[in-house]
Each structure stands twice: as C-alpha cells, then as structure tokens.
Amino acid sequence: MTEDTTPHLFRPFAQRGVTFRNRVCVSPMCQYQAIDGRMTDWHYDHHVRFAMGGAAVGMVEATGVTPEGRITHGCTGLWEDGQIAPMARVAAAYKRYDCVPAIQIGHAGRKASSARPWDGAHPLGPDEEPWQTIAPSAIPTREGWHTPKAMDEGDFARIKNAFRDAAKRALAAGFEVVELHGAHGYLLHSFLSPLSNRRNDAYGGDLEGRMKFPLEVAATVREVWPENLPLWYRVSAQDGVEGGLEIGDTIELVKRLKALGIDLVDCSSGGIAGSPSLATVHPGPGFQVPFADAIRKGADIATMAVGFITEAEQAEAILAEGKADMIAIAREHLADPVWAYRAALKLDAPEAHGLLPHLYHWYLERRSRLKRA
Ligand SMILES: Cc1cc2nc3c(=O)[nH]c(=O)nc-3n(C[C@H](O)[C@H](O)[C@H](O)COP(=O)(O)O)c2cc1C
C-alpha cells in the first residue's frame, strides 16, 4: 500500500451520506443584519465570499429557533416559513461551489435581548424594545443584566418543538448539516453549568439533571433531521470560571450525545459569565485545541477545533497529531475568504486545483508559482 501524501487538511471526510472535500469549515459568525429574523442581501453577499473560497463547509450564524431566542434584534431566525427562502439562496450558493451548507440553530436564553456588539452589547433598555428572557433559573448573566424567567413545563415543550421545527425549516432551505448551539452561555449551555442552573427538579442538580434538557433537545432534533445527514453540536468545553463546568463533565455529556446520534462536536469554551474578563482561560494560538483533543479521545467522537487557528501549518499539525477531525476558522475567513485555497497552495496539496472556480485558480496558481520562482 502506498502512503497517502495528501496533507491531512485536504483529505476528504465522510459522515453519513455527506462527503466534505477537505477539513476546513467557515465557523458561524453572527452578522446582526437580519430583519425580523430574515436574512438580507448582506448575508448573501457575506456567504458567497466563502462559498467561492475552497472551504468544505460553510456554516450560517447562530439562528434563533424562537423570536426571544435571538441574541439581538438583528439575528437570524427560523421560527416561521417566511424565513426559509432567503436562507435557501445562501445554501444554494454554497452548493454551487461544492461547499456543504451548514447552519447553527440555537436559543440565546438569558443572554438574549442584547444590543449589537458595536452598540455596546448591553442588555436592551426600556426604549430599545427589550423582551423577557428565559433560562433554567432566574439568575442574570451578571449584575445589571436582564433577570430571566425560570423555564416551566410549558417552556420545555415549546422550546423543544421550536428546535424540531427550525431543523425541518433548515432542511427545507437546503442545509446538509445542522449544528446545535450548546456553547457560549446560551440556553443549552446554561442548563449544563452549575453557575446558571440552580433548579431542584429533574432538570437541575447533579450533572445527570443538568444534562437532561440539552439531551432532550438533541434527541428531538435527531428524530426529524434525516438519517443520511450529519448533526453537530457546539460545546463550551469548560466555563473557565471557578465552580463552573469542567472538561470531564463535557466528556460525559458528549458520550450521551454520541449515543443519540450526534456526529461531531465543535469544541469552543467559555461565555457563561458573559464577559471574557471573568474567565480564567485567555485566548492565544490554538488555545481550545486541547478540548477538541480531550473530547475526541474521551468520548470517541469526531471533533472540530476552533479558536485562533490562522496558519495552514498549524491546522495541518492539529489534524496530523490526531487532535481533531475538522478545523473551524472564523475571523481569518473575514480577512481572507479563500483561506482554504491559500492553505492548499502553501501545503502543496494538488487538491488546490478544483477548490476555486477554475478561472480564479488558473490565474492565482500561476501567480503563486511566479512569486516562488
Ligand atoms: C463576528 C463573529 C460572530 C460570531 N458568531 C458566532 C455564532 O453565531 N455562533 C458561534 O457559535 N460562535 C460565533 N462566533 C465565534 C466563532 O465561531 C469562533 O468560535 C471564534 O471567533 C474563534 O475562532 P477564530 O479565532 O477563528 O475567530 C463569532 C465570532 C465572530 C468574530
């Protein structure tokens, strides 16, 4: 048998009925440009930059399953059928360029009803059309934030149904991967963390109780998400705050998610206390890779590494060392939408040919050879 000399970053990866042409994913990035949850032309233009750029997967931002599940007034939603058509346009653009369209669906919980980042990301004031937030317990994210309503039986049923219906709409829009947003202090994460979940019923208490709602949501979505399509889950692997969620807890959760049919875990961290300055972990190159590694080995599941991964060689090493199966890149893609293509040229992957529309490749590849000569 001859050794496979293809760089790991450019080896295809198959899950269920979907084959990703390489290991690069455009990480979800909120744009805050939706109107009543509907994507606008901005979203289309934003995603087309990546669709043409050579990544294997392009993921649409955190999309609210209910209106109160949005982070801001400008966040996308999938709680009504009218939101499907503008999303279908984006999904079709990704498919046109052989990039698998994915979408992250979620509920912002107690971190909802917030201003856009460039307006200060503060909790919306009385004259900014705020709304009632919900959470496992009536504990604000931090001082000065909205006090959420503790969820009751009716809320549990309503939110699970909303996740199920949003997944069905994502399918109708043409997405081939759904990722459940279980990270960054939003609703599902806030059930898991002992800092935000102080319930004393079946949905709180020990880890078993705190996992119950996120697992029920995952099971509900898996029931309607087709067997031949992958279902992913983003975790905050640890809170990084004293008394918070730890990596061992997350590994237990992931074992259970795997048994329910989750195919990959996207490994982020933090966000429970609402401010990075309160976290004990500080971002630096590849700072979350150890989480992807620990979860991959501890729960025997495919993982995606994310966070300050900017260089082709860095991404290649993460995969070659068996620490993750996919690499998600957010901010670097904003600066360089053809990041995957450039990485292929850098790593001398013959697959570079075919990652970009033929016309672009024809010119850029020659330019790159001339620069090297
Ligand atoms: C503008 C922007 C919006 C983001 N929106 C989301 C989001 O919708 N969902 C999510 O899970 N993470 C979101 N993130 C986090 C990214 O997906 C990613 O995890 C983080 O930026 C670290 O990766 P990077 O160093 O490659 O940027 C966002 C990040 C940025 C910069």
mmCIF file of C-alpha atoms and ligand atoms in Angstrom:
data_model
loop_
_atom_site.group_PDB
_atom_site.id
_atom_site.type_symbol
_atom_site.label_atom_id
_atom_site.label_comp_id
_atom_site.label_asym_id
_atom_site.label_seq_id
_atom_site.Cartn_x
_atom_site.Cartn_y
_atom_site.Cartn_z
ATOM 1 C CA MET A 1 0.000 0.000 0.000
ATOM 2 C CA THR A 2 1.393 3.431 -0.859
ATOM 3 C CA GLU A 3 1.375 6.120 1.797
ATOM 4 C CA ASP A 4 -1.185 8.900 1.377
ATOM 5 C CA THR A 5 0.875 12.042 0.822
ATOM 6 C CA THR A 6 -2.138 14.357 0.714
ATOM 7 C CA PRO A 7 -1.928 16.887 3.557
ATOM 8 C CA HIS A 8 -4.407 15.947 6.292
ATOM 9 C CA LEU A 9 -6.154 19.288 5.811
ATOM 10 C CA PHE A 10 -7.124 18.251 2.295
ATOM 11 C CA ARG A 11 -8.205 14.672 2.859
ATOM 12 C CA PRO A 12 -11.938 14.203 2.344
ATOM 13 C CA PHE A 13 -14.056 13.296 5.338
ATOM 14 C CA ALA A 14 -17.339 11.403 5.111
ATOM 15 C CA GLN A 15 -20.131 11.435 7.651
ATOM 16 C CA ARG A 16 -23.410 9.639 6.993
ATOM 17 C CA GLY A 17 -24.336 10.490 3.374
ATOM 18 C CA VAL A 18 -22.187 13.626 3.112
ATOM 19 C CA THR A 19 -18.573 13.899 1.978
ATOM 20 C CA PHE A 20 -16.627 17.020 2.945
ATOM 21 C CA ARG A 21 -13.965 17.689 0.342
ATOM 22 C CA ASN A 22 -11.437 18.841 2.960
ATOM 23 C CA ARG A 23 -11.296 19.674 6.673
ATOM 24 C CA VAL A 24 -11.916 23.432 6.599
ATOM 25 C CA CYS A 25 -15.159 24.870 7.968
ATOM 26 C CA VAL A 26 -16.218 28.504 7.934
ATOM 27 C CA SER A 27 -17.136 28.952 11.600
ATOM 28 C CA PRO A 28 -20.543 30.501 12.372
ATOM 29 C CA MET A 29 -20.457 34.286 12.646
ATOM 30 C CA CYS A 30 -23.424 36.454 13.641
ATOM 31 C CA GLN A 31 -23.904 39.370 11.297
ATOM 32 C CA TYR A 32 -26.648 41.265 13.159
ATOM 33 C CA GLN A 33 -28.128 42.332 9.806
ATOM 34 C CA ALA A 34 -31.390 40.367 9.719
ATOM 35 C CA ILE A 35 -34.816 41.981 9.695
ATOM 36 C CA ASP A 36 -37.432 40.118 11.736
ATOM 37 C CA GLY A 37 -35.134 37.112 11.652
ATOM 38 C CA ARG A 38 -34.942 37.138 7.843
ATOM 39 C CA MET A 39 -31.616 37.179 6.078
ATOM 40 C CA THR A 40 -30.945 40.217 3.923
ATOM 41 C CA ASP A 41 -28.754 40.756 0.850
ATOM 42 C CA TRP A 42 -25.879 41.356 3.265
ATOM 43 C CA HIS A 43 -25.991 37.712 4.368
ATOM 44 C CA TYR A 44 -25.999 36.502 0.805
ATOM 45 C CA ASP A 45 -23.018 38.636 -0.173
ATOM 46 C CA HIS A 46 -21.163 37.666 3.021
ATOM 47 C CA HIS A 47 -21.606 33.923 2.434
ATOM 48 C CA VAL A 48 -20.859 33.973 -1.273
ATOM 49 C CA ARG A 49 -17.355 35.216 -0.454
ATOM 50 C CA PHE A 50 -16.777 31.952 1.430
ATOM 51 C CA ALA A 51 -18.759 29.749 -0.945
ATOM 52 C CA MET A 52 -16.182 30.515 -3.626
ATOM 53 C CA GLY A 53 -13.211 30.187 -1.283
ATOM 54 C CA GLY A 54 -12.448 26.459 -1.085
ATOM 55 C CA ALA A 55 -13.700 25.506 2.394
ATOM 56 C CA ALA A 56 -15.531 22.191 2.737
ATOM 57 C CA VAL A 57 -18.317 23.535 4.960
ATOM 58 C CA GLY A 58 -19.849 26.980 5.300
ATOM 59 C CA MET A 59 -21.843 27.497 8.462
ATOM 60 C CA VAL A 60 -24.563 30.088 8.894
ATOM 61 C CA GLU A 61 -24.608 32.032 12.161
ATOM 62 C CA ALA A 62 -26.477 31.247 15.392
ATOM 63 C CA THR A 63 -30.102 31.272 14.254
ATOM 64 C CA GLY A 64 -32.902 31.682 16.766
ATOM 65 C CA VAL A 65 -35.490 28.932 16.992
ATOM 66 C CA THR A 66 -37.923 31.437 18.527
ATOM 67 C CA PRO A 67 -38.050 35.266 18.429
ATOM 68 C CA GLU A 68 -36.995 35.527 22.094
ATOM 69 C CA GLY A 69 -34.140 33.108 21.369
ATOM 70 C CA ARG A 70 -32.289 35.697 19.288
ATOM 71 C CA ILE A 71 -29.311 37.466 20.794
ATOM 72 C CA THR A 72 -30.192 40.824 19.214
ATOM 73 C CA HIS A 73 -32.934 42.345 17.065
ATOM 74 C CA GLY A 74 -30.611 41.746 14.083
ATOM 75 C CA CYS A 75 -30.119 37.989 14.488
ATOM 76 C CA THR A 76 -31.414 35.437 12.020
ATOM 77 C CA GLY A 77 -34.297 33.119 12.843
ATOM 78 C CA LEU A 78 -36.070 30.009 11.599
ATOM 79 C CA TRP A 79 -39.287 30.198 13.577
ATOM 80 C CA GLU A 80 -41.532 30.865 10.565
ATOM 81 C CA ASP A 81 -41.706 29.676 6.981
ATOM 82 C CA GLY A 82 -41.094 33.152 5.512
ATOM 83 C CA GLN A 83 -37.518 32.918 6.793
ATOM 84 C CA ILE A 84 -36.752 29.890 4.603
ATOM 85 C CA ALA A 85 -36.427 31.498 1.148
ATOM 86 C CA PRO A 86 -33.539 33.930 1.871
ATOM 87 C CA MET A 87 -31.691 31.102 3.619
ATOM 88 C CA ALA A 88 -32.281 28.770 0.676
ATOM 89 C CA ARG A 89 -30.488 31.300 -1.526
ATOM 90 C CA VAL A 90 -27.411 31.094 0.711
ATOM 91 C CA ALA A 91 -27.496 27.284 0.911
ATOM 92 C CA ALA A 92 -27.760 27.067 -2.888
ATOM 93 C CA ALA A 93 -24.765 29.376 -3.322
ATOM 94 C CA TYR A 94 -22.633 27.105 -1.140
ATOM 95 C CA LYS A 95 -23.738 24.027 -3.083
ATOM 96 C CA ARG A 96 -22.986 25.721 -6.398
ATOM 97 C CA TYR A 97 -19.317 25.820 -5.344
ATOM 98 C CA ASP A 98 -19.183 22.305 -3.770
ATOM 99 C CA CYS A 99 -19.170 23.622 -0.224
ATOM 100 C CA VAL A 100 -21.557 21.840 2.175
ATOM 101 C CA PRO A 101 -24.096 24.323 3.580
ATOM 102 C CA ALA A 102 -24.485 24.106 7.373
ATOM 103 C CA ILE A 103 -26.473 26.134 9.879
ATOM 104 C CA GLN A 104 -26.218 26.602 13.608
ATOM 105 C CA ILE A 105 -29.563 26.745 15.407
ATOM 106 C CA GLY A 106 -29.940 27.841 18.983
ATOM 107 C CA HIS A 107 -31.609 29.836 21.701
ATOM 108 C CA ALA A 108 -29.784 32.671 23.439
ATOM 109 C CA GLY A 109 -31.507 32.098 26.819
ATOM 110 C CA ARG A 110 -30.544 34.678 29.440
ATOM 111 C CA LYS A 111 -28.049 36.370 27.074
ATOM 112 C CA ALA A 112 -30.844 37.337 24.646
ATOM 113 C CA SER A 113 -32.341 40.810 24.327
ATOM 114 C CA SER A 114 -28.973 42.416 23.916
ATOM 115 C CA ALA A 115 -27.651 45.284 21.789
ATOM 116 C CA ARG A 116 -25.450 44.625 18.763
ATOM 117 C CA PRO A 117 -21.705 44.429 19.582
ATOM 118 C CA TRP A 118 -20.864 47.779 18.029
ATOM 119 C CA ASP A 119 -23.687 49.388 20.057
ATOM 120 C CA GLY A 120 -22.089 48.037 23.233
ATOM 121 C CA ALA A 121 -23.715 44.570 23.584
ATOM 122 C CA HIS A 122 -25.544 45.852 26.672
ATOM 123 C CA PRO A 123 -28.885 44.427 27.810
ATOM 124 C CA LEU A 124 -31.557 46.291 25.826
ATOM 125 C CA GLY A 125 -33.005 49.248 27.720
ATOM 126 C CA PRO A 126 -36.720 50.094 28.084
ATOM 127 C CA ASP A 127 -36.718 52.245 24.919
ATOM 128 C CA GLU A 128 -34.912 49.598 22.822
ATOM 129 C CA GLU A 129 -37.756 47.067 22.612
ATOM 130 C CA PRO A 130 -36.318 44.551 25.077
ATOM 131 C CA TRP A 131 -38.013 41.224 25.680
ATOM 132 C CA GLN A 132 -38.437 38.750 28.518
ATOM 133 C CA THR A 133 -35.585 36.233 28.518
ATOM 134 C CA ILE A 134 -35.800 32.637 29.755
ATOM 135 C CA ALA A 135 -33.253 30.367 31.440
ATOM 136 C CA PRO A 136 -33.062 27.362 33.750
ATOM 137 C CA SER A 137 -33.072 29.667 36.801
ATOM 138 C CA ALA A 138 -33.917 33.326 37.367
ATOM 139 C CA ILE A 139 -30.244 34.345 37.612
ATOM 140 C CA PRO A 140 -28.913 37.183 35.413
ATOM 141 C CA THR A 141 -25.746 36.614 33.354
ATOM 142 C CA ARG A 142 -24.089 39.186 35.567
ATOM 143 C CA GLU A 143 -25.010 42.270 37.535
ATOM 144 C CA GLY A 144 -27.081 44.727 35.567
ATOM 145 C CA TRP A 145 -28.350 42.118 33.084
ATOM 146 C CA HIS A 146 -31.952 41.033 32.475
ATOM 147 C CA THR A 147 -33.349 38.658 35.077
ATOM 148 C CA PRO A 148 -34.605 35.690 33.056
ATOM 149 C CA LYS A 149 -37.798 33.804 33.792
ATOM 150 C CA ALA A 150 -37.087 30.272 35.073
ATOM 151 C CA MET A 151 -38.471 27.861 32.497
ATOM 152 C CA ASP A 152 -41.566 25.822 33.355
ATOM 153 C CA GLU A 153 -43.044 22.635 31.830
ATOM 154 C CA GLY A 154 -44.763 24.638 29.074
ATOM 155 C CA ASP A 155 -41.471 26.303 28.111
ATOM 156 C CA PHE A 156 -39.669 22.942 27.886
ATOM 157 C CA ALA A 157 -42.221 21.594 25.405
ATOM 158 C CA ARG A 158 -42.365 24.853 23.433
ATOM 159 C CA ILE A 159 -38.588 25.164 23.039
ATOM 160 C CA LYS A 160 -38.113 21.511 22.051
ATOM 161 C CA ASN A 161 -40.836 21.893 19.417
ATOM 162 C CA ALA A 162 -39.177 25.096 18.202
ATOM 163 C CA PHE A 163 -35.830 23.309 17.757
ATOM 164 C CA ARG A 164 -37.590 20.495 15.890
ATOM 165 C CA ASP A 165 -39.455 22.904 13.580
ATOM 166 C CA ALA A 166 -36.352 25.027 12.944
ATOM 167 C CA ALA A 167 -34.444 21.883 11.910
ATOM 168 C CA LYS A 168 -37.236 20.997 9.480
ATOM 169 C CA ARG A 169 -37.064 24.501 8.014
ATOM 170 C CA ALA A 170 -33.272 24.232 7.736
ATOM 171 C CA LEU A 171 -33.788 21.072 5.714
ATOM 172 C CA ALA A 172 -36.375 22.801 3.528
ATOM 173 C CA ALA A 173 -33.832 25.591 2.925
ATOM 174 C CA GLY A 174 -31.312 23.031 1.633
ATOM 175 C CA PHE A 175 -28.830 22.795 4.509
ATOM 176 C CA GLU A 176 -27.000 19.487 4.823
ATOM 177 C CA VAL A 177 -25.576 19.872 8.337
ATOM 178 C CA VAL A 178 -27.303 21.282 11.409
ATOM 179 C CA GLU A 179 -25.235 22.289 14.408
ATOM 180 C CA LEU A 180 -26.945 22.741 17.789
ATOM 181 C CA HIS A 181 -25.565 25.741 19.634
ATOM 182 C CA GLY A 182 -24.724 24.370 23.059
ATOM 183 C CA ALA A 183 -21.969 26.867 23.893
ATOM 184 C CA HIS A 184 -21.147 30.436 24.967
ATOM 185 C CA GLY A 185 -23.578 30.778 27.868
ATOM 186 C CA TYR A 186 -26.701 30.483 25.737
ATOM 187 C CA LEU A 187 -29.719 28.392 26.706
ATOM 188 C CA LEU A 188 -28.398 24.812 26.335
ATOM 189 C CA HIS A 189 -25.059 25.658 27.935
ATOM 190 C CA SER A 190 -26.811 27.492 30.775
ATOM 191 C CA PHE A 191 -28.614 24.244 31.672
ATOM 192 C CA LEU A 192 -25.302 22.391 31.947
ATOM 193 C CA SER A 193 -23.375 24.889 34.005
ATOM 194 C CA PRO A 194 -23.846 24.729 37.780
ATOM 195 C CA LEU A 195 -23.340 28.513 37.811
ATOM 196 C CA SER A 196 -26.558 29.201 35.880
ATOM 197 C CA ASN A 197 -28.660 26.126 36.683
ATOM 198 C CA ARG A 198 -29.852 26.094 40.304
ATOM 199 C CA ARG A 199 -33.030 24.101 39.700
ATOM 200 C CA ASN A 200 -34.040 21.492 42.178
ATOM 201 C CA ASP A 201 -36.313 19.497 39.885
ATOM 202 C CA ALA A 202 -35.398 16.796 37.302
ATOM 203 C CA TYR A 203 -33.707 19.451 35.076
ATOM 204 C CA GLY A 204 -31.148 20.561 37.635
ATOM 205 C CA GLY A 205 -28.963 19.390 40.478
ATOM 206 C CA ASP A 206 -26.264 16.881 39.533
ATOM 207 C CA LEU A 207 -24.776 16.547 36.056
ATOM 208 C CA GLU A 208 -27.445 13.997 35.100
ATOM 209 C CA GLY A 209 -30.189 16.536 35.804
ATOM 210 C CA ARG A 210 -28.331 19.439 34.199
ATOM 211 C CA MET A 211 -27.761 17.415 31.005
ATOM 212 C CA LYS A 212 -31.411 16.423 30.710
ATOM 213 C CA PHE A 213 -32.727 19.367 28.682
ATOM 214 C CA PRO A 214 -29.803 19.615 26.204
ATOM 215 C CA LEU A 215 -30.070 15.848 25.616
ATOM 216 C CA GLU A 216 -33.829 16.076 25.079
ATOM 217 C CA VAL A 217 -33.285 18.847 22.514
ATOM 218 C CA ALA A 218 -30.638 16.774 20.702
ATOM 219 C CA ALA A 219 -32.939 13.732 20.629
ATOM 220 C CA THR A 220 -35.860 15.817 19.368
ATOM 221 C CA VAL A 221 -33.815 17.252 16.500
ATOM 222 C CA ARG A 222 -32.238 13.902 15.604
ATOM 223 C CA GLU A 223 -35.769 12.487 15.164
ATOM 224 C CA VAL A 224 -36.541 14.910 12.341
ATOM 225 C CA TRP A 225 -33.063 15.509 10.901
ATOM 226 C CA PRO A 226 -32.582 12.907 8.120
ATOM 227 C CA GLU A 227 -30.550 9.777 8.884
ATOM 228 C CA ASN A 228 -28.243 10.474 5.936
ATOM 229 C CA LEU A 229 -27.287 13.984 7.151
ATOM 230 C CA PRO A 230 -24.817 14.851 9.936
ATOM 231 C CA LEU A 231 -25.920 16.563 13.140
ATOM 232 C CA TRP A 232 -23.244 18.517 15.019
ATOM 233 C CA TYR A 233 -23.158 20.102 18.475
ATOM 234 C CA ARG A 234 -21.047 23.047 19.669
ATOM 235 C CA VAL A 235 -19.965 22.853 23.295
ATOM 236 C CA SER A 236 -18.300 25.227 25.659
ATOM 237 C CA ALA A 237 -15.909 22.524 26.839
ATOM 238 C CA GLN A 238 -15.348 24.349 30.118
ATOM 239 C CA ASP A 239 -16.576 27.529 31.765
ATOM 240 C CA GLY A 240 -13.106 28.601 32.810
ATOM 241 C CA VAL A 241 -14.682 30.159 35.895
ATOM 242 C CA GLU A 242 -14.445 28.855 39.441
ATOM 243 C CA GLY A 243 -17.284 26.492 40.299
ATOM 244 C CA GLY A 244 -18.220 26.138 36.642
ATOM 245 C CA LEU A 245 -18.440 23.361 34.104
ATOM 246 C CA GLU A 246 -15.275 21.311 33.617
ATOM 247 C CA ILE A 247 -13.945 19.246 30.732
ATOM 248 C CA GLY A 248 -14.784 15.938 32.488
ATOM 249 C CA ASP A 249 -18.469 16.990 32.646
ATOM 250 C CA THR A 250 -18.415 17.848 28.952
ATOM 251 C CA ILE A 251 -16.933 14.471 28.038
ATOM 252 C CA GLU A 252 -19.821 12.785 29.898
ATOM 253 C CA LEU A 253 -22.307 14.941 28.001
ATOM 254 C CA VAL A 254 -20.662 14.133 24.684
ATOM 255 C CA LYS A 255 -20.774 10.361 25.293
ATOM 256 C CA ARG A 256 -24.525 10.733 25.717
ATOM 257 C CA LEU A 257 -24.846 12.994 22.670
ATOM 258 C CA LYS A 258 -22.978 10.416 20.606
ATOM 259 C CA ALA A 259 -25.414 7.694 21.690
ATOM 260 C CA LEU A 260 -28.263 9.942 20.492
ATOM 261 C CA GLY A 261 -26.735 10.307 17.035
ATOM 262 C CA ILE A 262 -24.622 13.467 17.231
ATOM 263 C CA ASP A 263 -21.814 13.040 14.675
ATOM 264 C CA LEU A 264 -19.292 15.735 15.582
ATOM 265 C CA VAL A 265 -18.567 18.078 18.477
ATOM 266 C CA ASP A 266 -17.396 21.607 17.715
ATOM 267 C CA CYS A 267 -15.162 22.486 20.671
ATOM 268 C CA SER A 268 -15.361 26.060 21.912
ATOM 269 C CA SER A 269 -15.290 27.273 25.521
ATOM 270 C CA GLY A 270 -16.391 29.966 27.946
ATOM 271 C CA GLY A 271 -19.168 32.528 27.869
ATOM 272 C CA ILE A 272 -21.202 31.563 30.927
ATOM 273 C CA ALA A 273 -20.445 34.687 32.944
ATOM 274 C CA GLY A 274 -20.975 36.955 29.968
ATOM 275 C CA SER A 275 -17.565 38.519 29.980
ATOM 276 C CA PRO A 276 -14.267 37.067 28.817
ATOM 277 C CA SER A 277 -12.537 39.130 31.502
ATOM 278 C CA LEU A 278 -14.191 36.914 34.117
ATOM 279 C CA ALA A 279 -12.769 33.725 32.578
ATOM 280 C CA THR A 280 -9.603 32.053 33.772
ATOM 281 C CA VAL A 281 -8.559 30.977 30.260
ATOM 282 C CA HIS A 282 -7.102 33.552 27.917
ATOM 283 C CA PRO A 283 -7.132 33.188 24.165
ATOM 284 C CA GLY A 284 -3.912 32.514 22.296
ATOM 285 C CA PRO A 285 -2.983 30.446 19.225
ATOM 286 C CA GLY A 286 -4.902 27.156 19.240
ATOM 287 C CA PHE A 287 -5.965 27.644 22.878
ATOM 288 C CA GLN A 288 -9.045 25.433 22.555
ATOM 289 C CA VAL A 289 -7.326 22.572 20.689
ATOM 290 C CA PRO A 290 -6.703 20.630 23.940
ATOM 291 C CA PHE A 291 -10.504 20.483 24.401
ATOM 292 C CA ALA A 292 -11.041 19.021 20.916
ATOM 293 C CA ASP A 293 -8.293 16.511 21.669
ATOM 294 C CA ALA A 294 -9.652 15.504 25.099
ATOM 295 C CA ILE A 295 -13.232 15.130 23.838
ATOM 296 C CA ARG A 296 -12.128 13.189 20.730
ATOM 297 C CA LYS A 297 -10.242 10.687 22.886
ATOM 298 C CA GLY A 298 -12.540 10.723 25.918
ATOM 299 C CA ALA A 299 -15.824 10.253 24.061
ATOM 300 C CA ASP A 300 -14.521 8.589 20.890
ATOM 301 C CA ILE A 301 -16.239 11.050 18.579
ATOM 302 C CA ALA A 302 -15.205 13.313 15.708
ATOM 303 C CA THR A 303 -14.293 16.830 16.851
ATOM 304 C CA MET A 304 -13.755 20.228 15.289
ATOM 305 C CA ALA A 305 -11.069 22.523 16.697
ATOM 306 C CA VAL A 306 -11.654 26.282 16.687
ATOM 307 C CA GLY A 307 -10.114 29.450 18.061
ATOM 308 C CA PHE A 308 -7.063 31.360 16.888
ATOM 309 C CA ILE A 309 -6.188 28.847 14.203
ATOM 310 C CA THR A 310 -4.798 31.055 11.491
ATOM 311 C CA GLU A 311 -1.970 29.226 9.697
ATOM 312 C CA ALA A 312 -2.107 26.302 7.261
ATOM 313 C CA GLU A 313 0.777 24.525 9.006
ATOM 314 C CA GLN A 314 -0.898 24.966 12.396
ATOM 315 C CA ALA A 315 -4.159 23.442 11.122
ATOM 316 C CA GLU A 316 -2.267 20.614 9.422
ATOM 317 C CA ALA A 317 -0.402 19.740 12.652
ATOM 318 C CA ILE A 318 -3.636 19.608 14.696
ATOM 319 C CA LEU A 319 -5.064 17.036 12.290
ATOM 320 C CA ALA A 320 -1.819 15.099 11.798
ATOM 321 C CA GLU A 321 -1.437 14.759 15.578
ATOM 322 C CA GLY A 322 -4.956 13.319 15.812
ATOM 323 C CA LYS A 323 -6.348 16.140 17.957
ATOM 324 C CA ALA A 324 -9.360 16.922 15.758
ATOM 325 C CA ASP A 325 -11.082 15.881 12.532
ATOM 326 C CA MET A 326 -12.137 19.301 11.253
ATOM 327 C CA ILE A 327 -10.841 22.847 11.660
ATOM 328 C CA ALA A 328 -13.206 25.814 12.018
ATOM 329 C CA ILE A 329 -11.937 29.234 11.085
ATOM 330 C CA ALA A 330 -13.905 32.390 11.808
ATOM 331 C CA ARG A 331 -12.097 35.750 11.793
ATOM 332 C CA GLU A 332 -9.335 34.719 9.432
ATOM 333 C CA HIS A 333 -12.021 33.964 6.854
ATOM 334 C CA LEU A 334 -13.309 37.530 7.112
ATOM 335 C CA ALA A 335 -9.851 38.759 6.178
ATOM 336 C CA ASP A 336 -9.196 36.024 3.627
ATOM 337 C CA PRO A 337 -12.261 34.274 2.220
ATOM 338 C CA VAL A 338 -10.018 31.995 0.118
ATOM 339 C CA TRP A 339 -8.129 30.794 3.226
ATOM 340 C CA ALA A 340 -8.592 27.096 2.314
ATOM 341 C CA TYR A 341 -7.296 27.632 -1.181
ATOM 342 C CA ARG A 342 -4.249 29.520 0.026
ATOM 343 C CA ALA A 343 -3.612 26.774 2.587
ATOM 344 C CA ALA A 344 -3.701 24.194 -0.204
ATOM 345 C CA LEU A 345 -1.099 26.150 -2.186
ATOM 346 C CA LYS A 346 1.062 26.527 0.931
ATOM 347 C CA LEU A 347 0.898 22.827 1.764
ATOM 348 C CA ASP A 348 1.434 21.866 -1.889
ATOM 349 C CA ALA A 349 -1.828 19.972 -1.988
ATOM 350 C CA PRO A 350 -2.709 19.002 -5.539
ATOM 351 C CA GLU A 351 -6.330 19.443 -4.405
ATOM 352 C CA ALA A 352 -5.800 23.193 -4.655
ATOM 353 C CA HIS A 353 -6.880 22.716 -8.212
ATOM 354 C CA GLY A 354 -10.638 22.446 -8.014
ATOM 355 C CA LEU A 355 -11.065 24.366 -4.753
ATOM 356 C CA LEU A 356 -11.589 27.658 -6.502
ATOM 357 C CA PRO A 357 -13.629 28.312 -9.600
ATOM 358 C CA HIS A 358 -11.398 27.261 -12.479
ATOM 359 C CA LEU A 359 -10.850 30.814 -13.728
ATOM 360 C CA TYR A 360 -9.539 32.095 -10.381
ATOM 361 C CA HIS A 361 -7.326 29.073 -9.891
ATOM 362 C CA TRP A 362 -5.811 29.428 -13.343
ATOM 363 C CA TYR A 363 -4.586 32.925 -12.569
ATOM 364 C CA LEU A 364 -3.732 32.591 -8.879
ATOM 365 C CA GLU A 365 -1.789 29.367 -9.127
ATOM 366 C CA ARG A 366 0.476 30.848 -11.808
ATOM 367 C CA ARG A 367 0.938 33.980 -9.743
ATOM 368 C CA SER A 368 1.911 31.886 -6.746
ATOM 369 C CA ARG A 369 4.493 29.939 -8.803
ATOM 370 C CA LEU A 370 5.971 33.147 -10.179
ATOM 371 C CA LYS A 371 6.269 34.558 -6.655
ATOM 372 C CA ARG A 372 8.122 31.434 -5.526
ATOM 373 C CA ALA A 373 10.444 31.368 -8.554
HETATM 374 C C1 LIG B 1 -18.266 38.256 14.168
HETATM 375 C C2 LIG B 1 -18.326 36.974 14.927
HETATM 376 C C3 LIG B 1 -19.563 36.352 15.120
HETATM 377 C C4 LIG B 1 -19.633 35.111 15.769
HETATM 378 N N1 LIG B 1 -20.839 34.468 15.837
HETATM 379 C C5 LIG B 1 -20.893 33.213 16.339
HETATM 380 C C6 LIG B 1 -22.069 32.435 16.233
HETATM 381 O O1 LIG B 1 -23.059 32.832 15.613
HETATM 382 N N2 LIG B 1 -22.065 31.216 16.817
HETATM 383 C C7 LIG B 1 -20.975 30.710 17.464
HETATM 384 O O2 LIG B 1 -21.024 29.596 17.983
HETATM 385 N N3 LIG B 1 -19.818 31.407 17.509
HETATM 386 C C8 LIG B 1 -19.746 32.610 16.938
HETATM 387 N N4 LIG B 1 -18.558 33.274 16.911
HETATM 388 C C9 LIG B 1 -17.340 32.575 17.377
HETATM 389 C C10 LIG B 1 -16.629 31.927 16.197
HETATM 390 O O3 LIG B 1 -17.423 30.952 15.555
HETATM 391 C C11 LIG B 1 -15.305 31.274 16.649
HETATM 392 O O4 LIG B 1 -15.592 30.241 17.545
HETATM 393 C C12 LIG B 1 -14.375 32.293 17.320
HETATM 394 O O5 LIG B 1 -14.346 33.527 16.601
HETATM 395 C C13 LIG B 1 -12.935 31.747 17.400
HETATM 396 O O6 LIG B 1 -12.445 31.428 16.115
HETATM 397 P P1 LIG B 1 -11.419 32.396 15.306
HETATM 398 O O7 LIG B 1 -10.225 32.607 16.186
HETATM 399 O O8 LIG B 1 -11.084 31.593 14.060
HETATM 400 O O9 LIG B 1 -12.119 33.667 15.010
HETATM 401 C C14 LIG B 1 -18.456 34.519 16.288
HETATM 402 C C15 LIG B 1 -17.231 35.170 16.128
HETATM 403 C C16 LIG B 1 -17.148 36.370 15.441
HETATM 404 C C17 LIG B 1 -15.811 37.009 15.241
#
